[in-house]
PDB file of C-alpha atoms in Angstrom:
ATOM      1  CA  MET A   1      49.709 173.616  21.155  1.00  0.00           C
ATOM      2  CA  PHE A   2      47.689 172.402  24.154  1.00  0.00           C
ATOM      3  CA  ASN A   3      48.941 169.218  25.830  1.00  0.00           C
ATOM      4  CA  LEU A   4      46.471 167.315  28.026  1.00  0.00           C
ATOM      5  CA  PHE A   5      49.214 165.277  29.645  1.00  0.00           C
ATOM      6  CA  LYS A   6      51.487 168.127  30.618  1.00  0.00           C
ATOM      7  CA  LYS A   7      52.295 168.178  34.337  1.00  0.00           C
ATOM      8  CA  LYS A   8      50.859 171.040  36.310  1.00  0.00           C
ATOM      9  CA  ASP A   9      53.321 173.487  37.784  1.00  0.00           C
ATOM     10  CA  ALA A  10      54.261 172.698  41.363  1.00  0.00           C
ATOM     11  CA  GLU A  11      53.447 176.303  42.273  1.00  0.00           C
ATOM     12  CA  LYS A  12      49.821 175.823  41.247  1.00  0.00           C
ATOM     13  CA  ALA A  13      49.317 172.653  43.287  1.00  0.00           C
ATOM     14  CA  PRO A  14      47.551 173.227  46.602  1.00  0.00           C
ATOM     15  CA  ASP A  15      49.742 173.224  49.663  1.00  0.00           C
ATOM     16  CA  PRO A  16      48.947 170.092  51.706  1.00  0.00           C
ATOM     17  CA  TRP A  17      49.662 172.012  54.901  1.00  0.00           C
ATOM     18  CA  SER A  18      47.370 174.918  54.058  1.00  0.00           C
ATOM     19  CA  VAL A  19      44.516 173.521  56.152  1.00  0.00           C
ATOM     20  CA  GLN A  20      46.776 173.292  59.211  1.00  0.00           C
ATOM     21  CA  ALA A  21      48.249 176.733  58.553  1.00  0.00           C
ATOM     22  CA  ASN A  22      44.757 178.177  58.227  1.00  0.00           C
ATOM     23  CA  ALA A  23      43.695 176.491  61.479  1.00  0.00           C
ATOM     24  CA  ALA A  24      46.713 177.964  63.274  1.00  0.00           C
ATOM     25  CA  ARG A  25      45.876 181.404  61.891  1.00  0.00           C
ATOM     26  CA  ARG A  26      42.262 181.081  63.077  1.00  0.00           C
ATOM     27  CA  SER A  27      43.217 179.829  66.543  1.00  0.00           C
ATOM     28  CA  SER A  28      45.318 182.936  67.135  1.00  0.00           C
ATOM     29  CA  SER A  29      42.580 185.172  65.743  1.00  0.00           C
ATOM     30  CA  CYS A  30      39.643 186.456  67.775  1.00  0.00           C
ATOM     31  CA  GLU A  31      37.324 186.731  64.788  1.00  0.00           C
ATOM     32  CA  PRO A  32      34.151 184.647  65.076  1.00  0.00           C
ATOM     33  CA  PHE A  33      33.254 182.146  62.366  1.00  0.00           C
ATOM     34  CA  ALA A  34      29.674 183.393  62.351  1.00  0.00           C
ATOM     35  CA  LYS A  35      27.399 186.205  63.443  1.00  0.00           C
ATOM     36  CA  PHE A  36      24.322 185.099  65.356  1.00  0.00           C
ATOM     37  CA  GLU A  37      20.777 186.377  65.507  1.00  0.00           C
ATOM     38  CA  THR A  38      17.654 184.795  66.974  1.00  0.00           C
ATOM     39  CA  MET A  39      14.107 184.909  65.631  1.00  0.00           C
ATOM     40  CA  GLY A  40      11.653 182.955  67.763  1.00  0.00           C
ATOM     41  CA  GLN A  41      12.961 179.414  68.126  1.00  0.00           C
ATOM     42  CA  THR A  42      15.388 179.787  65.217  1.00  0.00           C
ATOM     43  CA  LEU A  43      19.074 180.617  65.461  1.00  0.00           C
ATOM     44  CA  ILE A  44      20.378 182.343  62.323  1.00  0.00           C
ATOM     45  CA  ALA A  45      24.108 181.867  61.817  1.00  0.00           C
ATOM     46  CA  THR A  46      25.591 184.085  59.105  1.00  0.00           C
ATOM     47  CA  ILE A  47      28.901 182.471  58.218  1.00  0.00           C
ATOM     48  CA  THR A  48      31.687 185.053  57.881  1.00  0.00           C
ATOM     49  CA  GLU A  49      34.277 182.732  56.282  1.00  0.00           C
ATOM     50  CA  THR A  50      34.562 182.248  52.515  1.00  0.00           C
ATOM     51  CA  SER A  51      36.096 178.780  52.756  1.00  0.00           C
ATOM     52  CA  LEU A  52      35.092 176.062  55.211  1.00  0.00           C
ATOM     53  CA  SER A  53      37.417 173.085  55.362  1.00  0.00           C
ATOM     54  CA  GLY A  54      39.015 170.741  57.860  1.00  0.00           C
ATOM     55  CA  PRO A  55      39.503 172.071  61.395  1.00  0.00           C
ATOM     56  CA  ASP A  56      37.837 175.410  60.575  1.00  0.00           C
ATOM     57  CA  ALA A  57      34.647 173.647  59.510  1.00  0.00           C
ATOM     58  CA  ILE A  58      34.563 171.495  62.614  1.00  0.00           C
ATOM     59  CA  ALA A  59      35.268 174.500  64.870  1.00  0.00           C
ATOM     60  CA  LEU A  60      32.451 176.445  63.195  1.00  0.00           C
ATOM     61  CA  VAL A  61      29.916 173.683  63.703  1.00  0.00           C
ATOM     62  CA  GLU A  62      31.080 173.217  67.305  1.00  0.00           C
ATOM     63  CA  GLU A  63      30.615 176.966  67.866  1.00  0.00           C
ATOM     64  CA  ILE A  64      27.085 176.826  66.460  1.00  0.00           C
ATOM     65  CA  GLY A  65      26.275 173.552  68.212  1.00  0.00           C
ATOM     66  CA  GLY A  66      27.563 174.882  71.513  1.00  0.00           C
ATOM     67  CA  ARG A  67      25.293 177.867  71.229  1.00  0.00           C
ATOM     68  CA  LEU A  68      22.256 175.758  70.331  1.00  0.00           C
ATOM     69  CA  LEU A  69      22.840 172.781  72.563  1.00  0.00           C
ATOM     70  CA  GLU A  70      24.061 174.581  75.711  1.00  0.00           C
ATOM     71  CA  GLN A  71      20.417 175.084  76.602  1.00  0.00           C
ATOM     72  CA  ASP A  72      19.702 171.385  76.050  1.00  0.00           C
ATOM     73  CA  ASP A  73      18.566 170.738  79.629  1.00  0.00           C
ATOM     74  CA  GLU A  74      16.160 173.661  79.615  1.00  0.00           C
ATOM     75  CA  VAL A  75      14.721 173.321  76.118  1.00  0.00           C
ATOM     76  CA  ILE A  76      11.662 171.186  75.639  1.00  0.00           C
ATOM     77  CA  PRO A  77       9.870 171.219  72.272  1.00  0.00           C
ATOM     78  CA  GLY A  78       7.130 173.804  72.412  1.00  0.00           C
ATOM     79  CA  VAL A  79       8.914 175.893  75.037  1.00  0.00           C
ATOM     80  CA  LYS A  80      10.840 179.080  74.233  1.00  0.00           C
ATOM     81  CA  GLY A  81      14.423 178.536  73.144  1.00  0.00           C
ATOM     82  CA  GLU A  82      16.454 178.046  69.994  1.00  0.00           C
ATOM     83  CA  ARG A  83      15.865 174.631  68.484  1.00  0.00           C
ATOM     84  CA  HIS A  84      16.089 175.342  64.734  1.00  0.00           C
ATOM     85  CA  LEU A  85      19.076 176.545  62.742  1.00  0.00           C
ATOM     86  CA  VAL A  86      19.346 178.591  59.557  1.00  0.00           C
ATOM     87  CA  LEU A  87      22.826 178.666  58.041  1.00  0.00           C
ATOM     88  CA  ASP A  88      23.202 181.851  56.000  1.00  0.00           C
ATOM     89  CA  LEU A  89      25.899 180.919  53.485  1.00  0.00           C
ATOM     90  CA  GLN A  90      26.043 184.216  51.574  1.00  0.00           C
ATOM     91  CA  ASN A  91      29.817 184.540  52.118  1.00  0.00           C
ATOM     92  CA  VAL A  92      30.757 180.877  51.620  1.00  0.00           C
ATOM     93  CA  GLU A  93      32.378 179.978  48.300  1.00  0.00           C
ATOM     94  CA  TYR A  94      33.853 176.599  49.260  1.00  0.00           C
ATOM     95  CA  MET A  95      32.897 173.852  51.683  1.00  0.00           C
ATOM     96  CA  ASP A  96      34.579 170.454  52.011  1.00  0.00           C
ATOM     97  CA  SER A  97      33.365 167.056  53.202  1.00  0.00           C
ATOM     98  CA  ALA A  98      34.512 167.718  56.793  1.00  0.00           C
ATOM     99  CA  CYS A  99      32.116 170.650  56.994  1.00  0.00           C
ATOM    100  CA  ILE A 100      29.255 168.702  55.465  1.00  0.00           C
ATOM    101  CA  GLY A 101      29.871 165.834  57.890  1.00  0.00           C
ATOM    102  CA  ALA A 102      29.899 168.224  60.841  1.00  0.00           C
ATOM    103  CA  VAL A 103      26.606 169.813  59.697  1.00  0.00           C
ATOM    104  CA  VAL A 104      25.032 166.349  59.352  1.00  0.00           C
ATOM    105  CA  ASP A 105      26.244 165.483  62.874  1.00  0.00           C
ATOM    106  CA  LEU A 106      24.730 168.702  64.230  1.00  0.00           C
ATOM    107  CA  PHE A 107      21.493 167.896  62.399  1.00  0.00           C
ATOM    108  CA  GLY A 108      21.333 164.548  64.208  1.00  0.00           C
ATOM    109  CA  LYS A 109      21.633 166.293  67.561  1.00  0.00           C
ATOM    110  CA  LEU A 110      18.971 168.853  66.637  1.00  0.00           C
ATOM    111  CA  ARG A 111      16.572 166.153  65.435  1.00  0.00           C
ATOM    112  CA  GLN A 112      16.645 164.632  68.928  1.00  0.00           C
ATOM    113  CA  ARG A 113      15.114 167.933  70.071  1.00  0.00           C
ATOM    114  CA  SER A 114      12.675 168.124  67.126  1.00  0.00           C
ATOM    115  CA  GLY A 115      14.892 170.741  65.497  1.00  0.00           C
ATOM    116  CA  GLN A 116      15.573 171.376  61.824  1.00  0.00           C
ATOM    117  CA  ILE A 117      18.340 172.951  59.721  1.00  0.00           C
ATOM    118  CA  ALA A 118      17.860 174.990  56.541  1.00  0.00           C
ATOM    119  CA  LEU A 119      20.397 176.671  54.273  1.00  0.00           C
ATOM    120  CA  ALA A 120      19.970 180.198  52.937  1.00  0.00           C
ATOM    121  CA  ASN A 121      21.770 182.217  50.262  1.00  0.00           C
ATOM    122  CA  ALA A 122      23.932 179.278  49.153  1.00  0.00           C
ATOM    123  CA  GLY A 123      26.160 180.040  46.177  1.00  0.00           C
ATOM    124  CA  ARG A 124      26.100 177.857  43.081  1.00  0.00           C
ATOM    125  CA  ASN A 125      29.049 175.694  44.144  1.00  0.00           C
ATOM    126  CA  VAL A 126      27.784 175.063  47.664  1.00  0.00           C
ATOM    127  CA  GLU A 127      24.228 174.399  46.490  1.00  0.00           C
ATOM    128  CA  TYR A 128      25.558 171.989  43.849  1.00  0.00           C
ATOM    129  CA  LEU A 129      27.515 170.116  46.523  1.00  0.00           C
ATOM    130  CA  PHE A 130      24.403 169.624  48.671  1.00  0.00           C
ATOM    131  CA  ARG A 131      22.368 168.526  45.639  1.00  0.00           C
ATOM    132  CA  LEU A 132      25.113 166.155  44.459  1.00  0.00           C
ATOM    133  CA  THR A 133      25.242 164.454  47.870  1.00  0.00           C
ATOM    134  CA  GLN A 134      21.406 164.486  47.981  1.00  0.00           C
ATOM    135  CA  LEU A 135      21.500 166.369  51.264  1.00  0.00           C
ATOM    136  CA  ASP A 136      19.087 168.894  49.763  1.00  0.00           C
ATOM    137  CA  ARG A 137      16.443 166.278  50.631  1.00  0.00           C
ATOM    138  CA  ILE A 138      17.320 166.729  54.312  1.00  0.00           C
ATOM    139  CA  PHE A 139      18.255 170.422  54.433  1.00  0.00           C
ATOM    140  CA  PRO A 140      15.929 172.813  52.598  1.00  0.00           C
ATOM    141  CA  ILE A 141      17.965 175.192  50.415  1.00  0.00           C
ATOM    142  CA  CYS A 142      16.242 178.577  50.326  1.00  0.00           C
ATOM    143  CA  LYS A 143      16.953 181.760  48.392  1.00  0.00           C
ATOM    144  CA  ASP A 144      16.854 183.966  51.495  1.00  0.00           C
ATOM    145  CA  VAL A 145      16.846 183.808  55.286  1.00  0.00           C
ATOM    146  CA  MET A 146      13.125 184.516  55.728  1.00  0.00           C
ATOM    147  CA  LYS A 147      12.145 181.594  53.481  1.00  0.00           C
ATOM    148  CA  ALA A 148      14.589 179.372  55.394  1.00  0.00           C
ATOM    149  CA  ILE A 149      13.014 180.389  58.715  1.00  0.00           C
ATOM    150  CA  GLU A 150       9.581 179.519  57.327  1.00  0.00           C
ATOM    151  CA  ALA A 151      10.913 176.136  56.129  1.00  0.00           C
ATOM    152  CA  VAL A 152      12.362 175.095  59.506  1.00  0.00           C
ATOM    153  CA  GLU A 153       9.359 176.267  61.485  1.00  0.00           C
ATOM    154  CA  ARG A 154       6.970 174.472  59.134  1.00  0.00           C
ATOM    155  CA  ALA A 155       8.999 171.234  59.331  1.00  0.00           C
ATOM    156  CA  GLY A 156       9.509 171.385  63.105  1.00  0.00           C
TER     157      GLY A 156
END
């Protein structure tokens, strides 16, 4: 018989230190969080991680932001340089609020330079999260990278 009030096994509960353990694993690893490609004024970041949470999410966005914003002094809207961002989320299965907050923060910095962010290849769970938080009104969610590039260039 199924019991709704039965306690879950302790083994099945998530480890509260898993985020810190994962961050320590990543800091000792040389693997990048994303692979980068440029098309015109758009930086395409294909995320290589399947789960983005806590320190990993913040490190990823800092890596992307560093690449985009390092040229800040040289980039003027209308001049060559990367000012838009397409996040290719084909590998991402999970994203937490820390990652979403970091992406929103990066968006604010890009908007100061007339830049735009679009999401491409988002899985059902990730797309649902952006729709639930109504961030799909800010970040276009596209089925593929080419449509996302068109969306950011049209908006910017």
